[in-house]
Short mmCIF file of C-alpha atoms and ligand atoms in Angstrom, two decimals:
data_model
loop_
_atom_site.label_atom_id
_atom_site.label_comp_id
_atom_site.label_asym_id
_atom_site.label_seq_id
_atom_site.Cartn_x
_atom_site.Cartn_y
_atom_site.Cartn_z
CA UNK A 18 2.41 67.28 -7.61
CA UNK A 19 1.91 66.33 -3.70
CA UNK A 20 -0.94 64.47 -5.60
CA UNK A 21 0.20 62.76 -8.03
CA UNK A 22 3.23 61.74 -6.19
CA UNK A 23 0.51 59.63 -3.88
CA UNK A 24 -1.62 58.17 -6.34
CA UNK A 25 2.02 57.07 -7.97
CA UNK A 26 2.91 55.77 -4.19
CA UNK A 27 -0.57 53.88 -4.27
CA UNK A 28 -0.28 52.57 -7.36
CA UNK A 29 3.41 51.25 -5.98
CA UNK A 30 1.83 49.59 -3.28
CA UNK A 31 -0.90 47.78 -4.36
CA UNK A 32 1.77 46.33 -7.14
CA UNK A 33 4.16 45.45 -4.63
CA UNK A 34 0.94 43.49 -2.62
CA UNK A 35 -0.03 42.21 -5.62
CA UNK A 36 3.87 40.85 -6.64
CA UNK A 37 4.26 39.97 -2.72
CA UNK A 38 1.31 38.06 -2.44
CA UNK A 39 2.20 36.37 -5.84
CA UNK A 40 5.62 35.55 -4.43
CA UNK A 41 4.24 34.85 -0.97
CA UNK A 42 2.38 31.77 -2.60
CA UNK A 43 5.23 31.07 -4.66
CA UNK A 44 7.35 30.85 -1.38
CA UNK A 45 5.04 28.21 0.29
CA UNK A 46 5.90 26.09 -2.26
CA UNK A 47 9.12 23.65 -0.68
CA UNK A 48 12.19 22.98 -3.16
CA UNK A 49 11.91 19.43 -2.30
CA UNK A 50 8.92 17.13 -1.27
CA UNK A 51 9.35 13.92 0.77
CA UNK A 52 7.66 10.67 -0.54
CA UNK A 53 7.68 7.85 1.89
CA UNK A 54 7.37 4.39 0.85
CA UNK A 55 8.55 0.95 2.28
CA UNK A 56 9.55 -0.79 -1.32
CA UNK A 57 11.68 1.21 -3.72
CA UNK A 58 11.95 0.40 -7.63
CA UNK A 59 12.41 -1.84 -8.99
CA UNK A 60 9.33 -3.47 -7.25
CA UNK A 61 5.96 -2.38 -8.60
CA UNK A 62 5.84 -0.74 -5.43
CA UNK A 63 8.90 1.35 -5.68
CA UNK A 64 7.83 2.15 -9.43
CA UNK A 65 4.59 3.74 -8.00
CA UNK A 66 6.52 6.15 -6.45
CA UNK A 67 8.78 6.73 -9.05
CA UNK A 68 6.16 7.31 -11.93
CA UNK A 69 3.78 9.74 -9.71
CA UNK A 70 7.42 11.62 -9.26
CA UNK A 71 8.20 11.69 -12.50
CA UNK A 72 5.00 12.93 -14.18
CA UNK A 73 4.28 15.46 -11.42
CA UNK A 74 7.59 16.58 -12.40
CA UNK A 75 7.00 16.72 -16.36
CA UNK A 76 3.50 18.26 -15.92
CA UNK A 77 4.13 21.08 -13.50
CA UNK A 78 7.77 21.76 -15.17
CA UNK A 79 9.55 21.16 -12.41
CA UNK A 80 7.46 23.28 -9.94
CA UNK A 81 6.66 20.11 -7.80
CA UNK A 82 9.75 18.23 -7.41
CA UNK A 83 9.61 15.27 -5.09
CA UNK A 84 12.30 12.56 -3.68
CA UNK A 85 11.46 9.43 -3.07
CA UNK A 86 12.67 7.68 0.58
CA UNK A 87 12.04 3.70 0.17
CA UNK A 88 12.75 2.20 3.35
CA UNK A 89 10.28 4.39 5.18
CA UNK A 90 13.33 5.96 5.77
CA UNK A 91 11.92 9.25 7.01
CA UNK A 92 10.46 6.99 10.08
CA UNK A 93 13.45 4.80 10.63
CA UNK A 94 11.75 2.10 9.23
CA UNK A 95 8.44 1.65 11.36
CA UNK A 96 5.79 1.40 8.60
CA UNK A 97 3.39 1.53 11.20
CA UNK A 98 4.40 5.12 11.76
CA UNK A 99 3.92 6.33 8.28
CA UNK A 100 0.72 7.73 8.67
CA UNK A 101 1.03 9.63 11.99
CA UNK A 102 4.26 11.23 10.54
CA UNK A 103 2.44 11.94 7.30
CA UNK A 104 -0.27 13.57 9.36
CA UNK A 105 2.08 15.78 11.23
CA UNK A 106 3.75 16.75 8.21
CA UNK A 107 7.12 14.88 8.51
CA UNK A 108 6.48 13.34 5.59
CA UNK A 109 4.84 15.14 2.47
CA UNK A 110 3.29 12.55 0.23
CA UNK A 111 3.31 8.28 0.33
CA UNK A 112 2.31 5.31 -1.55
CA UNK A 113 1.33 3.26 1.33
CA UNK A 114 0.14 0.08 1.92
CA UNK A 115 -2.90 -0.49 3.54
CA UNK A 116 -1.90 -2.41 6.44
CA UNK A 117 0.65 -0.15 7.25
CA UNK A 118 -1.69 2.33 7.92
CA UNK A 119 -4.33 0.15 9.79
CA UNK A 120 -3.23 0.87 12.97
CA UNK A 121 -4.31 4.57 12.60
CA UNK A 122 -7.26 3.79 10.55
CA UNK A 123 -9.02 0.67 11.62
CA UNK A 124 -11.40 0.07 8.18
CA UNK A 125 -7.94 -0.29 6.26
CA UNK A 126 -7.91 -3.76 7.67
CA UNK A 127 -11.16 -4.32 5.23
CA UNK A 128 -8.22 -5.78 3.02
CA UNK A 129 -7.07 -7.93 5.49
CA UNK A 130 -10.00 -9.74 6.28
CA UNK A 131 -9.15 -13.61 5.11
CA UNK A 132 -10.61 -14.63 1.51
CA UNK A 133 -12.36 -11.98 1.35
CA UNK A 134 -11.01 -11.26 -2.13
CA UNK A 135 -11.08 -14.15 -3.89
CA UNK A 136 -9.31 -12.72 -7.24
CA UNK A 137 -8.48 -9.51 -9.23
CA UNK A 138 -11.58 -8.05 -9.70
CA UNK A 139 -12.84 -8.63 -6.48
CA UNK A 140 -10.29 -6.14 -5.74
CA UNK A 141 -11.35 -4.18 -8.24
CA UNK A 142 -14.96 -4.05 -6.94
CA UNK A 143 -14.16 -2.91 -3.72
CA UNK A 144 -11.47 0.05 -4.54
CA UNK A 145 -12.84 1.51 -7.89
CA UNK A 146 -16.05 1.41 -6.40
CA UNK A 147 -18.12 3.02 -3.44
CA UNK A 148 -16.28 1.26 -0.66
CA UNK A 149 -13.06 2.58 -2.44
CA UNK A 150 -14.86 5.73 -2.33
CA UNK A 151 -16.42 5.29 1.36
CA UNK A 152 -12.65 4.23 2.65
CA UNK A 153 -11.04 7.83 0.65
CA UNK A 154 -13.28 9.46 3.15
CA UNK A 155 -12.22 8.18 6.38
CA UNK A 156 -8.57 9.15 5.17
CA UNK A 157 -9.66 12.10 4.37
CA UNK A 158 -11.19 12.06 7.63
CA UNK A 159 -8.09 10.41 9.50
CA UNK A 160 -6.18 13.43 8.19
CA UNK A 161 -4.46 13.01 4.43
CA UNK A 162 -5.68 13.58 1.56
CA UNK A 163 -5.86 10.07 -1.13
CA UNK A 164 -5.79 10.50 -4.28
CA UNK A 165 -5.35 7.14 -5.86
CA UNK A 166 -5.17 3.33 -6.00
CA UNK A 167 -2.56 1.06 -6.30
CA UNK A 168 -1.54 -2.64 -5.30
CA UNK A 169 0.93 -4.48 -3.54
CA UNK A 170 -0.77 -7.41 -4.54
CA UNK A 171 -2.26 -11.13 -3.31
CA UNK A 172 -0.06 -12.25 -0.07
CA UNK A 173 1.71 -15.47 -0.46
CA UNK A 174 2.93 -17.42 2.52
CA UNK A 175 6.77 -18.81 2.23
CA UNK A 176 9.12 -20.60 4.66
CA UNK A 177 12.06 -22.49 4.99
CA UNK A 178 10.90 -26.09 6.38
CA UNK A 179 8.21 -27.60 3.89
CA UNK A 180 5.28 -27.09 1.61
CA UNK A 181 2.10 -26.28 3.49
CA UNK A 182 -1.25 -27.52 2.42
CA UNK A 183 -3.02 -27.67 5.20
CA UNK A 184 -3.45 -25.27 8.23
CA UNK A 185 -1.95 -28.23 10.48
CA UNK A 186 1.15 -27.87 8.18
CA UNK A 187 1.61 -24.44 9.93
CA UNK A 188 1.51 -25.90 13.22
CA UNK A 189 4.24 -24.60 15.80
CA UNK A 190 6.29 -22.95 12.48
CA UNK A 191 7.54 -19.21 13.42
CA UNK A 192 6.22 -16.57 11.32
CA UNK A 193 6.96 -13.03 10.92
CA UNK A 194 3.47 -11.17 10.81
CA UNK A 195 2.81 -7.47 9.58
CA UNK A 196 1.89 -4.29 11.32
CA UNK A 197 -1.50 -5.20 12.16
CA UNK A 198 -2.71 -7.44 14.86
CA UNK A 199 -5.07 -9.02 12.49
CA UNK A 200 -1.98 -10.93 10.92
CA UNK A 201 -0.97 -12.47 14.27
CA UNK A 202 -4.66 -13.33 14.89
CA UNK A 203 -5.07 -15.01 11.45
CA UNK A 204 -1.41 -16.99 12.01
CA UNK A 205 -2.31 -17.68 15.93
CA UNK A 206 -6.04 -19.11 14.28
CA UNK A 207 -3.79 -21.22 12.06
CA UNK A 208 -1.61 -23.04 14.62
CA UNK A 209 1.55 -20.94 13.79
CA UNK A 210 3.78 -18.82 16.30
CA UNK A 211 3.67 -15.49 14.63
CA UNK A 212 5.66 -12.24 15.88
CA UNK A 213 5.16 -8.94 14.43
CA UNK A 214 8.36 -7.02 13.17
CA UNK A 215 8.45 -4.29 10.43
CA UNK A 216 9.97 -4.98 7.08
CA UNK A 217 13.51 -4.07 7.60
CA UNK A 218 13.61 -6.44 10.91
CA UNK A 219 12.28 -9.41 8.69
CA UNK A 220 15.30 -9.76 6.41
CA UNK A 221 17.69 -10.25 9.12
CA UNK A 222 15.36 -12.36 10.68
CA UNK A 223 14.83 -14.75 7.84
CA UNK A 224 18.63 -14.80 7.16
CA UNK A 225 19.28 -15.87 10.49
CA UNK A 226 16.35 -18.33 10.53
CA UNK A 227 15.18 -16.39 13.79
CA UNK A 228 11.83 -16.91 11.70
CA UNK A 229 10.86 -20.15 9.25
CA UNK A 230 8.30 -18.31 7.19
CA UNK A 231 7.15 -14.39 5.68
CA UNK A 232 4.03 -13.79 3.82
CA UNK A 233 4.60 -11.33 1.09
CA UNK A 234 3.50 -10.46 -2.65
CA UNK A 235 5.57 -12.79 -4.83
CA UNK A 236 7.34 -9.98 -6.69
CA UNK A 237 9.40 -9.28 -3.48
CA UNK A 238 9.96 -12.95 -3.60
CA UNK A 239 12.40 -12.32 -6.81
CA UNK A 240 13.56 -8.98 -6.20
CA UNK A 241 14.67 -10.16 -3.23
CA UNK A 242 15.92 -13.91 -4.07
CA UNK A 243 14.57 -15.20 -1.18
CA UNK A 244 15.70 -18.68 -1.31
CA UNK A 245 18.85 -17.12 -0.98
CA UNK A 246 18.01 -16.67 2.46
CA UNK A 247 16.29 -20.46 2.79
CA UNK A 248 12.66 -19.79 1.39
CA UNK A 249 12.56 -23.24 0.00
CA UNK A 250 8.76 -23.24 0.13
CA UNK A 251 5.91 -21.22 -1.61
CA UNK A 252 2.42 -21.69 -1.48
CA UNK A 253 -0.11 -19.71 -3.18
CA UNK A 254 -3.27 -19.15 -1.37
CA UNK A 255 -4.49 -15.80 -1.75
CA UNK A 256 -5.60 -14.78 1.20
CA UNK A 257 -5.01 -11.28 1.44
CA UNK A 258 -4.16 -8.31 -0.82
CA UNK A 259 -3.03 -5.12 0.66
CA UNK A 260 -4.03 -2.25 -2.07
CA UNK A 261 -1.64 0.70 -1.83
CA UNK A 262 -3.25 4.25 -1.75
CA UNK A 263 -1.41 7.59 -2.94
CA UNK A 264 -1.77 10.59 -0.28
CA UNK A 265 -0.57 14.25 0.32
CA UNK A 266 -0.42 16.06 3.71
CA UNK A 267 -3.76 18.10 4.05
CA UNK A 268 -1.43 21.01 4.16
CA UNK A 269 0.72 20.54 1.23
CA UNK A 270 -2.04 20.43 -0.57
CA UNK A 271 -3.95 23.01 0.42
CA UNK A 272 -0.47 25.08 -0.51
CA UNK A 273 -0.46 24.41 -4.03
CA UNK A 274 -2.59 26.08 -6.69
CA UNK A 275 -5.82 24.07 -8.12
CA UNK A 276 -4.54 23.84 -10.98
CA UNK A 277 -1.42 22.11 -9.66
CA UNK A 278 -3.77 20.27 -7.02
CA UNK A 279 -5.03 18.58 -10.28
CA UNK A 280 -1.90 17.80 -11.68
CA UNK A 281 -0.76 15.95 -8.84
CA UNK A 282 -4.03 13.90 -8.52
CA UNK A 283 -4.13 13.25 -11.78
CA UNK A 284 -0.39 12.11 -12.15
CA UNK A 285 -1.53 9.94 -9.05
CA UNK A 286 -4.19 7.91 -10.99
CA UNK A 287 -2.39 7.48 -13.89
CA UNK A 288 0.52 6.19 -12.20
CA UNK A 289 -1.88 4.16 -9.88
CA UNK A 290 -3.09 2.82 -13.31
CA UNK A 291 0.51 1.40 -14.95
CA UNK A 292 1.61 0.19 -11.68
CA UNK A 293 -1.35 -2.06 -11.32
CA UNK A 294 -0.46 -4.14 -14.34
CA UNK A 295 2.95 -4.06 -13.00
CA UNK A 296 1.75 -5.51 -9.69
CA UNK A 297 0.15 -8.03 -11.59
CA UNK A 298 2.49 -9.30 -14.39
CA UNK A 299 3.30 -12.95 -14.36
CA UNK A 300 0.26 -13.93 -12.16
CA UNK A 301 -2.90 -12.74 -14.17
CA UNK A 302 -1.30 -14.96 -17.42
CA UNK A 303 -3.01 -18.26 -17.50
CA UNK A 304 0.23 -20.01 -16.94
CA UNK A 305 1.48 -18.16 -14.79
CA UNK A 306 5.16 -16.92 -15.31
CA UNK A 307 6.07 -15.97 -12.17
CA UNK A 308 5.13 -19.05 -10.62
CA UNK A 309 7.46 -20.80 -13.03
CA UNK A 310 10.30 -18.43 -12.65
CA UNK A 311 10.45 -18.95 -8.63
CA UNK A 312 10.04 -22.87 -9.34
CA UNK A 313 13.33 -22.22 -11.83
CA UNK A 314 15.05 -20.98 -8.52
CA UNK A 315 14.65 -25.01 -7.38
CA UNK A 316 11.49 -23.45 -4.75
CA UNK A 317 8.75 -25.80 -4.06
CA UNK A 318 5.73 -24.04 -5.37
CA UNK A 319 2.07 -25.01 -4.31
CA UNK A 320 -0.87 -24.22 -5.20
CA UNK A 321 -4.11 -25.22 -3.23
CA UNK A 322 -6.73 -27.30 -4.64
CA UNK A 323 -10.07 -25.91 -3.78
CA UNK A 324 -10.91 -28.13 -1.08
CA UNK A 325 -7.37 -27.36 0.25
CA UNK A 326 -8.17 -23.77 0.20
CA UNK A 327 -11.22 -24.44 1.75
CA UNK A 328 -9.60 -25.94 5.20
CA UNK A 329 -7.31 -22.45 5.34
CA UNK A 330 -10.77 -20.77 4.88
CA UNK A 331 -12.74 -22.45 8.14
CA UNK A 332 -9.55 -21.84 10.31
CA UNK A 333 -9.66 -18.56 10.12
CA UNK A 334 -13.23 -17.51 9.96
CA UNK A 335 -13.64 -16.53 13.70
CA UNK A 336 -10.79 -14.39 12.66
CA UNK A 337 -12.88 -12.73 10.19
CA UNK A 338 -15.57 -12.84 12.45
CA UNK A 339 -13.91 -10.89 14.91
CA UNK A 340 -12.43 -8.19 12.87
CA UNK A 341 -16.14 -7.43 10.72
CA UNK A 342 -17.18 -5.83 13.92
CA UNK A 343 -13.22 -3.62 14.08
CA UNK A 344 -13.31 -2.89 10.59
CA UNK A 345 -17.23 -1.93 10.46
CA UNK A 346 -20.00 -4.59 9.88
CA UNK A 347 -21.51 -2.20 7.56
CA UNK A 348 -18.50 -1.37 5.39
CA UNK A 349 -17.80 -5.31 5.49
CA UNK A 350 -21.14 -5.92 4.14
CA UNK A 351 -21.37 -3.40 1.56
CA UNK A 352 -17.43 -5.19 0.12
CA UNK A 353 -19.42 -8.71 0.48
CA UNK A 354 -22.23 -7.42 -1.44
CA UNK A 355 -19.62 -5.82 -4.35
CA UNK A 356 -17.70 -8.83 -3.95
CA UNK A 357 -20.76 -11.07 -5.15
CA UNK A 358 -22.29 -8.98 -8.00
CA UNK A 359 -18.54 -7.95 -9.83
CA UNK A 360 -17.62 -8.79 -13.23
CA UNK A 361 -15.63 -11.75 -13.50
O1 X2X B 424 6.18 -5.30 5.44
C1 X2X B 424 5.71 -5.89 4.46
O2 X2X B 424 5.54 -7.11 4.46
C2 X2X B 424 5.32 -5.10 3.25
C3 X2X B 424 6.59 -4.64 2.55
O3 X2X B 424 4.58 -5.89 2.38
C4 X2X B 424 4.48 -3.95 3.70
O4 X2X B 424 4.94 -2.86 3.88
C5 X2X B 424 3.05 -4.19 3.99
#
């Protein structure tokens, strides 16, 4: 009896470890995950964010349920902070942009190099390829874990005093720059006065015409009306595109299952995926629709004639010069070289 009464005790215990383990790992997983981001919907940006969300949701029934914060709310709007405070675990997940995490990881500013991309699929080359794969690891490396691409898109300069064509046209106008001191380098090489201030500074700034001029993906430029707030003035000269990449917090990951690991990873490329052609409607059309709709909103649009483009090119090649040694002169080459032999 004394026995059987302790092989019925055992058997007890080892299904209460085996049901308290089970619900310890339940446990770890939060009721609520935090997903930074600067841009909410309805910018392609925002939509990132919302899609990941959504299928995570869908695909792990509701096991993984995330909120989004646009606003990089959750760091009282200092972009530049995103990282570190994903790092630490303030923040759970992000669809960041690039240069909002160069600060903490130097061979982000890859993307910020000037011309170095001169169109779609030279952005293509670089981050569905091995320098997309090379720059996952130094995340990894930095401390998050990426999981996917996305875009913010081709940065397009805008200001409130006249249509620039030629670097001299930038001369003495007040900019406000990005995150990154590569931005105020690139501006400074141009002849502008650029200051750095986050996003949520900028609007107040532009209202108030503490600033003339922005550079921003042209999206933002409709979402946001900005010739309500005097951006008479757009030109279009590619110089930059800041990707976006989708991370986790090494810990939140390592908390879920593998199974779920792969649902969220998954959910991340596929919503990298749709909100790529979202970046890119309107500006990948041969005529161009969004050009026409901000020219609708009576704003001067220009775009550069090659030899134009060319004179923004030479002014700010010791820029570039400069940063290929920050960013890596390897990594730099290896983009050059994908640059040169991608499908056009
Ligand atoms: O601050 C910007 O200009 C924005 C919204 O594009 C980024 O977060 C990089």
């Amino acid at each position: 009896m004394k026995f059987r009464r302790t092989l019925l005790g055992l058997a007890l215990a080892a299904t209460a470890l085996t049901f308290g383990t089970g619900a310890m790992a339940q446990a770890a997983y939060k009721p609520e995950y935090k997903m930074s981001l600067v841009l909410g919907p309805p910018t392609p940006w925002g939509m990132a964010g919302q899609i990941w969300a959504d299928l995570v949701k869908e695909r792990t029934a509701g096991r993984i349920n995330i909120k989004l914060f646009p606003g990089v709310s959750l760091v009282q709007g200092d972009q530049t902070r995103e990282f570190s405070a994903l790092r630490q675990g303030v923040i759970d997940m992000a669809v960041g942009s690039t240069i909002n995490w160069s600060p903490q990881i130097k061979e982000l500013n890859l993307f910020s190099l000037p011309f170095l991309m001169p169109d779609y699929q030279a952005i293509d080359a670089l981050t569905q390829g091995d320098v997309g794969k090379q720059i996952f690891a130094t995340v990894d490396k930095a401390g998050a874990v990426p999981l996917a691409w996305g875009e913010n898109g081709y940065r397009e300069v805008t200001n409130s005093k006249k249509p620039i064509r030629s670097p001299e046209d930038l001369k003495g106008m007040k900019f406000r720059v990005v995150g990154s001191p590569i931005y105020s380098d690139m501006f400074s090489a141009m002849g502008a006065n650029p200051t750095q201030m986050s996003w949520a500074d900028a609007q107040p700034a532009l209202s108030s015409g503490a600033v003339d001029g922005q550079e921003n993906p042209l999206f933002l430029f409709t979402v946001l009306k900005m010739h309500t707030v005097g951006q008479k003035f757009v030109t279009t000269w590619g110089y930059v595109a800041d990707p976006l990449i989708f991370v986790v917090n090494k810990d939140v990951f390592a908390s879920w299952t593998p199974a779920d690991q792969a649902i969220v990873r998954q959910a991340a490329i596929d919503a990298g995926k749709q909100e790529i052609v979202l970046a890119r409607k309107g500006l990948t059309e041969a005529d161009k629709p969004l050009l026409k709709e901000i020219a609708a909103m009576g704003v001067t649009v220009t775009q550069l004639t090659p030899a134009e483009r060319e004179a923004f090119v030479k002014a700010t090649r010791p820029v570039y010069d400069k940063w290929k040694n920050t960013v890596g002169a390897d990594l730099v080459t290896s983009a050059e070289k994908a640059i040169a032999a991608r499908k056009k």
